[in-house]
Short mmCIF file of C-alpha atoms in Angstrom, two decimals:
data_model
loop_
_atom_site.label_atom_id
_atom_site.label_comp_id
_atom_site.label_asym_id
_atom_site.label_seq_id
_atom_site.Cartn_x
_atom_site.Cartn_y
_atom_site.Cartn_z
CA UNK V 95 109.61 141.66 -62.13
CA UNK V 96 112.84 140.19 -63.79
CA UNK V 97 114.77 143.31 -64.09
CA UNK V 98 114.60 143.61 -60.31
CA UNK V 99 117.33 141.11 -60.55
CA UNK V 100 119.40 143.69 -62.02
CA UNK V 101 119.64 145.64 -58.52
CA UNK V 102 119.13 142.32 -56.31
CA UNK V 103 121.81 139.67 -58.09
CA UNK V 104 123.24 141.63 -60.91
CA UNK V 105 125.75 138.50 -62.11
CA UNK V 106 122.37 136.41 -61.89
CA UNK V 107 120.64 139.06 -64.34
CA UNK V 108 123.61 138.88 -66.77
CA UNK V 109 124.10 136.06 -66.66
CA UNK V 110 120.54 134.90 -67.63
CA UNK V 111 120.24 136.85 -70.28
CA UNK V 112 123.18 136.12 -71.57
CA UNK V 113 122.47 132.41 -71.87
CA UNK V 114 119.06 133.38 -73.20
CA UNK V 115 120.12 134.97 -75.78
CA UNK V 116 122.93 132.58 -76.94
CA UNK V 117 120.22 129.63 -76.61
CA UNK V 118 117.61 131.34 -78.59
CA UNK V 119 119.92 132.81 -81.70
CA UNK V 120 121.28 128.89 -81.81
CA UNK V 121 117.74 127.40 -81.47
CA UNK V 122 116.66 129.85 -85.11
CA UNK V 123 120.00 129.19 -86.30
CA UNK V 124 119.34 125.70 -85.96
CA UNK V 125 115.39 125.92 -87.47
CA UNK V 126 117.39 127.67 -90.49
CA UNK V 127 119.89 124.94 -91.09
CA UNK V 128 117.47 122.27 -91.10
CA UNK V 129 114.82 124.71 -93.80
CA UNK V 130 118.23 125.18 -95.74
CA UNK V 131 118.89 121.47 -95.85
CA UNK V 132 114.94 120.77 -96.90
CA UNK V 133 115.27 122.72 -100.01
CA UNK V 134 114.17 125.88 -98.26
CA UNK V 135 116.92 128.62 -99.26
CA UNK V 136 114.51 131.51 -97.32
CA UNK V 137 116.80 131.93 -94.25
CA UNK V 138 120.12 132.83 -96.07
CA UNK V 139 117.90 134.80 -98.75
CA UNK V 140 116.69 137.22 -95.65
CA UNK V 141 120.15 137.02 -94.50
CA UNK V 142 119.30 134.71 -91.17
CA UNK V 143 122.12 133.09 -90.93
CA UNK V 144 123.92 135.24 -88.87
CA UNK V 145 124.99 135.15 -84.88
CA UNK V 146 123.50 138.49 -84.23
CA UNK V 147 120.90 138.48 -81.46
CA UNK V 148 119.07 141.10 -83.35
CA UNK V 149 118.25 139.27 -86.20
CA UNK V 150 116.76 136.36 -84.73
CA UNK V 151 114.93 138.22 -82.11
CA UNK V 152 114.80 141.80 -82.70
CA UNK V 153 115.04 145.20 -80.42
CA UNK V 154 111.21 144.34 -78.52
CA UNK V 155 112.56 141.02 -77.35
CA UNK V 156 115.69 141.78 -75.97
CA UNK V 157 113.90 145.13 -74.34
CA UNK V 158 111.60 142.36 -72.62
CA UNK V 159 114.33 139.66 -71.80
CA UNK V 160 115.47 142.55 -69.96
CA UNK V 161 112.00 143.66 -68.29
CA UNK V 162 110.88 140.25 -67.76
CA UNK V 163 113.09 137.07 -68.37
CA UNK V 164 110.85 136.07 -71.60
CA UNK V 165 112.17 136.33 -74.93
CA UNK V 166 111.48 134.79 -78.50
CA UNK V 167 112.85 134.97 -82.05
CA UNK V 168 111.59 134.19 -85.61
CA UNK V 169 113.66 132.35 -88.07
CA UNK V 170 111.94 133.13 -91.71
CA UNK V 171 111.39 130.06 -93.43
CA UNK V 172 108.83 128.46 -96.64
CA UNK V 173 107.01 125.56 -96.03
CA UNK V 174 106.32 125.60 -100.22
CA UNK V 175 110.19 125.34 -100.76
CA UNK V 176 110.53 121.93 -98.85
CA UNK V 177 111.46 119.01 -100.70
CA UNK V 178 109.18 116.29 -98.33
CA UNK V 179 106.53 118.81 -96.75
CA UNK V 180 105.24 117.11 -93.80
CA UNK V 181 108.48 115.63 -93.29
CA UNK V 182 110.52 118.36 -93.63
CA UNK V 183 107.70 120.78 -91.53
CA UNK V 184 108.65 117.94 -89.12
CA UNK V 185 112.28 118.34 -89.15
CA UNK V 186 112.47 121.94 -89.52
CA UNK V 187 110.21 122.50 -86.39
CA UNK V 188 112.24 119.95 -84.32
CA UNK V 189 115.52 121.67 -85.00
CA UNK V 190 115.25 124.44 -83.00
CA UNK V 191 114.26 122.38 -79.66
CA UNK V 192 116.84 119.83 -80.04
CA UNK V 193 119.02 122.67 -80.30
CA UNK V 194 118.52 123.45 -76.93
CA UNK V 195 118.07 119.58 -76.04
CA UNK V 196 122.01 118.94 -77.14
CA UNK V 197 122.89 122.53 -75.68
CA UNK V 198 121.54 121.14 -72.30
CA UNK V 199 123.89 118.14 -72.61
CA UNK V 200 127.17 120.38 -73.80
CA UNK V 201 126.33 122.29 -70.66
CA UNK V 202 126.02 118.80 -68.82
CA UNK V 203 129.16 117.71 -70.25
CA UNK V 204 130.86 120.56 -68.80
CA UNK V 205 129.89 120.30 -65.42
CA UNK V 206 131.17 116.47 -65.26
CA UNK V 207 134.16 117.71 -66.46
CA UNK V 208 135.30 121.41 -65.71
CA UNK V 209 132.65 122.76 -63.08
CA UNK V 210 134.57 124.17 -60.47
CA UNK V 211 132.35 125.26 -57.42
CA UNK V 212 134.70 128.13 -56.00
CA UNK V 213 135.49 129.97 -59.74
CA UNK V 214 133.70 132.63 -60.36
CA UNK V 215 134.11 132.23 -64.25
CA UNK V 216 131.58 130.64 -66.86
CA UNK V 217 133.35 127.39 -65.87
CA UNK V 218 131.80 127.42 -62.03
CA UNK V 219 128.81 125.03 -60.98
CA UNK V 220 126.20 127.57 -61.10
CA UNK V 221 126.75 128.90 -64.49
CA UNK V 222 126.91 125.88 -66.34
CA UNK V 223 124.10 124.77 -63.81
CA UNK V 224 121.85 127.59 -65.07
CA UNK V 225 123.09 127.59 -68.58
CA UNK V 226 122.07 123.62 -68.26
CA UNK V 227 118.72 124.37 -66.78
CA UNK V 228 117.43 127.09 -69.03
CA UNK V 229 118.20 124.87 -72.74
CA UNK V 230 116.41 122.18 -71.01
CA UNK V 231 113.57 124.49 -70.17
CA UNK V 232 113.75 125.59 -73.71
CA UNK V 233 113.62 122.15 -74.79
CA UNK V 234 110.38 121.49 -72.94
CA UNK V 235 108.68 124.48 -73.56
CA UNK V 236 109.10 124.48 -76.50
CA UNK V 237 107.80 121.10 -77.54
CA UNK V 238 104.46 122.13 -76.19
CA UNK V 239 101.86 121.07 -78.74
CA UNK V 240 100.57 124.83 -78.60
CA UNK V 241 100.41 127.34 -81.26
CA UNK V 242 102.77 128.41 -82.64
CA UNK V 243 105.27 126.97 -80.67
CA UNK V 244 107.52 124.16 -82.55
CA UNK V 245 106.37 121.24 -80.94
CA UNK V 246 102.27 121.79 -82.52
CA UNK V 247 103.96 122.39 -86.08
CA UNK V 248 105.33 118.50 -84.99
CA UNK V 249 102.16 117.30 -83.81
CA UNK V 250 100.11 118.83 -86.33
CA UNK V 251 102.27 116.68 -88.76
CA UNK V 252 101.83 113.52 -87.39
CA UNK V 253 98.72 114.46 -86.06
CA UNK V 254 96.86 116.20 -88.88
CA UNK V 255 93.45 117.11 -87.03
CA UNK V 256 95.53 119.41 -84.75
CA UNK V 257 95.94 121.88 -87.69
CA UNK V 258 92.68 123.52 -87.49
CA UNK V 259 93.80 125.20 -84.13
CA UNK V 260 96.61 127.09 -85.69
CA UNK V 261 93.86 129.43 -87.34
CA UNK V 262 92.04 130.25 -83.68
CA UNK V 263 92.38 131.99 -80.86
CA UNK V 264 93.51 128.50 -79.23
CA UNK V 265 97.06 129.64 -79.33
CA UNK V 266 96.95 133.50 -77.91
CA UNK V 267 94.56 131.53 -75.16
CA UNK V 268 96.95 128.93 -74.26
CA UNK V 269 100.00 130.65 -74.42
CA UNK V 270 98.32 133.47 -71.77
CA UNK V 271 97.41 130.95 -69.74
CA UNK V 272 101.11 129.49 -70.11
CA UNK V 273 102.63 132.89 -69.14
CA UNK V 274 99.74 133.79 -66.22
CA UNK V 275 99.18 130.54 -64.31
CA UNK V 276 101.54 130.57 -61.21
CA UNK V 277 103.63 127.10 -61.28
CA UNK V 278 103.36 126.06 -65.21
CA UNK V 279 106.96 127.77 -66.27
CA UNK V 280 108.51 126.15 -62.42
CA UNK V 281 106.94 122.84 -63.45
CA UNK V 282 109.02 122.51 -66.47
CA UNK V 283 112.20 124.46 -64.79
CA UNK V 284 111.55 121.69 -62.14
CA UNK V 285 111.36 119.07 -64.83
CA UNK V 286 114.97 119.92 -66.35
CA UNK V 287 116.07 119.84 -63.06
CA UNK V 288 115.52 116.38 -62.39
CA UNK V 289 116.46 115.63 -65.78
CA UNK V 290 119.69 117.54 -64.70
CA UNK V 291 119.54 115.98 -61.40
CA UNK V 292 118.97 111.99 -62.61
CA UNK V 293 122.62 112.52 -65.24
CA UNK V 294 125.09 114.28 -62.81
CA UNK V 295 123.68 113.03 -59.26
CA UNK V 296 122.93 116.29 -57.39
#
């Protein structure tokens, strides 16, 4: 289990959940700028749009970040406030993983430019290597046309027939057989790293 970390490679554990954390309150706090920007004034009326952790993911997920290396959060928003609602379901889903997508290329940016192998710092490789790695993970994970992840609430748009699904037991299926089958989170770790691997050549 994750928090064996904690004993094993205790900068590793810190520093994972640290980046976790940061990703996901930026990924809601991205999902509430774009609601906010759609006519959707729910985030700031629930008092979202904040950089607290615990807002966005609350005391259970950070408890299980810490157990396990999962975590979520939940930005509030109303799909009856947007201005364009398919559009703007659109929009306001994609925020959150482009978040990470552009989060992943920051981190990128850094390494070209400031990644020093022998400082120990959040400027060494392997932070900014991780940091890098995770948001992309994020990115892909997230745009998984399962509910409720973002990237269905996408699809469903454009692909209306989806919608159905989101009131079965599709989603609670698909997402346990996300989190139980051995290689389908390292497949899309592996992906970012070739993403990471094809833009800075290592």
């Amino acid at each position: 289990m994750f928090i064996q970390t904690l004993i094993t490679d205790p900068v590793l554990f810190f520093r994972i959940v640290v980046i976790v954390i940061f990703s996901i309150t930026l990924h809601e706090l991205a999902h509430g700028w774009a609601a906010i920007s759609q006519g959707d004034n729910t985030p700031q009326q629930k008092g979202h749009l904040t950089l607290n952790p615990v807002v966005h993911m609350g005391v259970e997920s950070l408890i299980f970040l810490c157990f396990t290396g999962i975590a979520w959060g939940q930005m509030p928003v109303n799909p009856a406030k947007f201005r364009f609602p398919r559009v703007s379901n659109i929009i306001v889903s994609a925020a959150g993983p482009l978040s990470n997508l552009a989060l992943g290329i920051f981190f990128i940016i850094l390494i070209k430019l400031f990644a020093n192998p022998d400082s120990p710092g959040i400027f060494s490789f392997e932070f900014l290597y991780l940091a890098c790695r995770i948001n992309l993970t994020l990115f892909l994970f997230n745009l998984l046309p399962v509910p409720p992840l973002d990237g269905f609430h996408v699809f469903s748009e454009i692909f209306p027939q989806l919608k159905p699904l989101q009131n079965t037991n599709f989603g609670i299926f698909a997402m346990m057989l996300l989190f139980t089958v051995p290689g389908v989170g390292r497949g899309l770790s592996m992906i970012a790293e070739l993403m990471i691997s094809a833009t800075i050549g290592v």
